[in-house]
mmCIF file of C-alpha atoms in Angstrom:
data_model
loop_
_atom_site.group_PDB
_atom_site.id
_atom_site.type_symbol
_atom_site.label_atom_id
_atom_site.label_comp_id
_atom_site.label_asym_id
_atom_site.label_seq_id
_atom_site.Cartn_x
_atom_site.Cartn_y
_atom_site.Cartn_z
ATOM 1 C CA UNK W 1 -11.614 -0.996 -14.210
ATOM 2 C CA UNK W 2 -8.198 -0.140 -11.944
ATOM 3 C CA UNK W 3 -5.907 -2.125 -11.663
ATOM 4 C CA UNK W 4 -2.961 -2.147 -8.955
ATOM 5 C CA UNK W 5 0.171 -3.913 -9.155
ATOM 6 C CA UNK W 6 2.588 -4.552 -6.146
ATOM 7 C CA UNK W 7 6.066 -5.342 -6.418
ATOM 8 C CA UNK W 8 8.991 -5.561 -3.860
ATOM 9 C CA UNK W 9 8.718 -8.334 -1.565
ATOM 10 C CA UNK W 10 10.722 -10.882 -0.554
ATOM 11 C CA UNK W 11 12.732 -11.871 2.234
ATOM 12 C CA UNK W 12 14.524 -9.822 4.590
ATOM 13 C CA UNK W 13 16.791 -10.311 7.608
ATOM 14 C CA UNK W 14 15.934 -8.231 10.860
ATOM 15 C CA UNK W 15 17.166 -4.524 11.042
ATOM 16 C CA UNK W 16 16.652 -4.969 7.187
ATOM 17 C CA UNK W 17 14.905 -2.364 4.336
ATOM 18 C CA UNK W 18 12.440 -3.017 1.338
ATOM 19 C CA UNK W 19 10.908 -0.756 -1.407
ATOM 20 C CA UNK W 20 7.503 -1.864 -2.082
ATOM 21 C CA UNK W 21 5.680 -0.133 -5.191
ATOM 22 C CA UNK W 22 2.604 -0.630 -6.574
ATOM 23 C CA UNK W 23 1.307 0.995 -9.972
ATOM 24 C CA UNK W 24 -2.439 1.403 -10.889
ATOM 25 C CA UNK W 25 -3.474 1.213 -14.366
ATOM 26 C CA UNK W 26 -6.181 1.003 -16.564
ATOM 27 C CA UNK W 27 -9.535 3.516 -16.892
ATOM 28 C CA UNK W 28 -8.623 5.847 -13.955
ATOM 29 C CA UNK W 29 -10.307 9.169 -13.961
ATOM 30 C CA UNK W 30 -9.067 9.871 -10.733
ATOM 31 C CA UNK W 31 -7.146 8.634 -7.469
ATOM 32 C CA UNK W 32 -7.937 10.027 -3.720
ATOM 33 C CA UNK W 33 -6.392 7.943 -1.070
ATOM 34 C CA UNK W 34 -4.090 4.679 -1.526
ATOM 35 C CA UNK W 35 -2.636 3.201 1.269
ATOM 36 C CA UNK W 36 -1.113 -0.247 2.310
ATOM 37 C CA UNK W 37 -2.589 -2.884 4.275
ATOM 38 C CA UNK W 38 -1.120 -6.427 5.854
ATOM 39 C CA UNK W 39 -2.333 -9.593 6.565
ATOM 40 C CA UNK W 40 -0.158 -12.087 8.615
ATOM 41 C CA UNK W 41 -1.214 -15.703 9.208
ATOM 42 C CA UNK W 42 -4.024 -15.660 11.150
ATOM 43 C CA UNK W 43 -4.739 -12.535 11.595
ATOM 44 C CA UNK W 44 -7.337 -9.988 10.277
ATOM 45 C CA UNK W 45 -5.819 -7.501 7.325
ATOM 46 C CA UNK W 46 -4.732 -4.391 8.802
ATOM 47 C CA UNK W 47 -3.713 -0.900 7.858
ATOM 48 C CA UNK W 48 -0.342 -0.119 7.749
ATOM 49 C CA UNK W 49 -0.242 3.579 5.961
ATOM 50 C CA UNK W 50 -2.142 5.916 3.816
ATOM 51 C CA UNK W 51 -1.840 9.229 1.704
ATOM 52 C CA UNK W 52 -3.922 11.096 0.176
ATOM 53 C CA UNK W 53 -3.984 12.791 -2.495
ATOM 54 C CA UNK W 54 -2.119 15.627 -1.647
ATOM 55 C CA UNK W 55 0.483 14.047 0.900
ATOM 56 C CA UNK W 56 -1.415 13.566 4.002
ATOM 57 C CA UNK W 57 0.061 10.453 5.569
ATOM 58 C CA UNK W 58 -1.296 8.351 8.477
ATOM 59 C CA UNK W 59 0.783 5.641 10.145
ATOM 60 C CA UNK W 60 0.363 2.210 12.176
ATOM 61 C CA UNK W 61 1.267 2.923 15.749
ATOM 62 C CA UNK W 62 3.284 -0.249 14.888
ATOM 63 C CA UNK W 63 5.319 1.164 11.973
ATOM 64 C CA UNK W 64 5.762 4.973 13.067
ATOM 65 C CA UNK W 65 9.310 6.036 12.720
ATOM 66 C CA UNK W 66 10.178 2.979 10.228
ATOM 67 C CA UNK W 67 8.289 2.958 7.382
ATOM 68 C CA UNK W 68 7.493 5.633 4.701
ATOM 69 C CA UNK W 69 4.666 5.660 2.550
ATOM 70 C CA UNK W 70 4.907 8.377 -0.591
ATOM 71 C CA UNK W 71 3.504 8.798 -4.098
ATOM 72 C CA UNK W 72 4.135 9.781 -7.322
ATOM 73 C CA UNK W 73 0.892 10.943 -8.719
ATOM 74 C CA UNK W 74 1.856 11.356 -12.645
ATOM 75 C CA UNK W 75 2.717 7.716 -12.575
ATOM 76 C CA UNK W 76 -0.474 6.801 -10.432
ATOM 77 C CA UNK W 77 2.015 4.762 -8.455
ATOM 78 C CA UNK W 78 2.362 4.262 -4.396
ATOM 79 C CA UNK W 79 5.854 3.476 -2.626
ATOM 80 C CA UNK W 80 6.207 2.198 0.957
ATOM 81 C CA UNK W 81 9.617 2.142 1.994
ATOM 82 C CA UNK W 82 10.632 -0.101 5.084
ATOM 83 C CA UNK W 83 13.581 0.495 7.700
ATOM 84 C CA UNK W 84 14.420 -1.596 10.566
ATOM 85 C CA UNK W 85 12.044 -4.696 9.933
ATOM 86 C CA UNK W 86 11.275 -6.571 12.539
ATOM 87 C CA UNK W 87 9.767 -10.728 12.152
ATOM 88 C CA UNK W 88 6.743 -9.116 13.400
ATOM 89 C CA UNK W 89 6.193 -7.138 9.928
ATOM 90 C CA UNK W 90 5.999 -10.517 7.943
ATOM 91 C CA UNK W 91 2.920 -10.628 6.041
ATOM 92 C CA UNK W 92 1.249 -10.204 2.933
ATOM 93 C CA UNK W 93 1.439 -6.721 1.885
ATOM 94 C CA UNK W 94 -1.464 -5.235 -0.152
ATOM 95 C CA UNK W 95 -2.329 -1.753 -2.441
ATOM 96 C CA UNK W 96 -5.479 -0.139 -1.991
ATOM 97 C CA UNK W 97 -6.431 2.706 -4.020
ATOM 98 C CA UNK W 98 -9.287 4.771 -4.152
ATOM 99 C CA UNK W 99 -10.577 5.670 -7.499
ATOM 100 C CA UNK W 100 -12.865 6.489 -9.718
ATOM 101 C CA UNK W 101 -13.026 4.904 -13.891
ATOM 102 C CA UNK W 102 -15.383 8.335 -14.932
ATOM 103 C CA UNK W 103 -15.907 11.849 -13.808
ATOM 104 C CA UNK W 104 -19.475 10.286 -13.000
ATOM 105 C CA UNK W 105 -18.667 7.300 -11.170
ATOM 106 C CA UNK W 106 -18.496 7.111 -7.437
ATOM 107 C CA UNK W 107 -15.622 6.242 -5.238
ATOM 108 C CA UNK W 108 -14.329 3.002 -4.773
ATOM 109 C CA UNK W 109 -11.871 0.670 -3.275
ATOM 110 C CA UNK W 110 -9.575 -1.267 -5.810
ATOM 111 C CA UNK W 111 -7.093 -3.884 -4.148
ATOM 112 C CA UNK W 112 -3.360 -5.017 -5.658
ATOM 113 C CA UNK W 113 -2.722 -9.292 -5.333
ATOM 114 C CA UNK W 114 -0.693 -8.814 -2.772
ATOM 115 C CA UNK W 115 3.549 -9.057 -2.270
ATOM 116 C CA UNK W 116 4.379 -11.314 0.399
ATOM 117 C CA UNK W 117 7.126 -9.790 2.731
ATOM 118 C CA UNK W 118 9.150 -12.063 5.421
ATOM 119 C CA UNK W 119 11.715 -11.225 8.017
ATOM 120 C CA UNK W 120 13.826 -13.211 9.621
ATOM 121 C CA UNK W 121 15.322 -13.462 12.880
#
């Protein structure tokens, strides 16, 4: 199995910055895409960037222009870096990665426990 471990969060006044990371471990064979998601309170999960395996990136609408997503593929680790929060960006921020445990096995999605990020006003 994969394992993904976020770390970063915490709280964060408005106009702040934050370094998440997240580090997968375990049987990996290989990694395609990982990406960051969010859930607020209330409100479905959502994604907020990925990269694939060779640097493609795709944004949020929401966080184009502020945040930075970026890997380091020897160390099978994911970095989002955050400029300018806004109280709008506090949620539970989770790693997705998708791997697979064998040259044999099939794609699939592995999920991190989640950092909690808050911002306030």
């Amino acid at each position: 199995q994969v394992q993904l471990v976020e770390s970063g969060g915490g709280l964060v006044q408005t106009g702040g910055s934050l370094r998440l990371s997240c580090a997968a471990s375990g049987r990996i064979f290989s990694i395609n895409a990982m990406g960051w998601y969010r859930q607020a309170p209330g409100k479905q999960r959502e994604l907020v960037a990925v990269i694939s395996s060779v640097g493609s990136t795709n944004y949020a609408d929401s966080v184009k222009g502020r945040f930075t997503i970026s890997r380091d593929n020897a160390k099978n680790t994911v970095y989002l870096q955050m400029n300018s929060l806004k109280p709008e960006d506090t949620a539970v921020y989770y790693c997705n990665a998708d791997a697979r445990t064998t040259e044999l096995t099939r794609l699939r999605d592995y999920w991190g426990q989640g950092t909690q990020v808050t911002v306030s006003s």
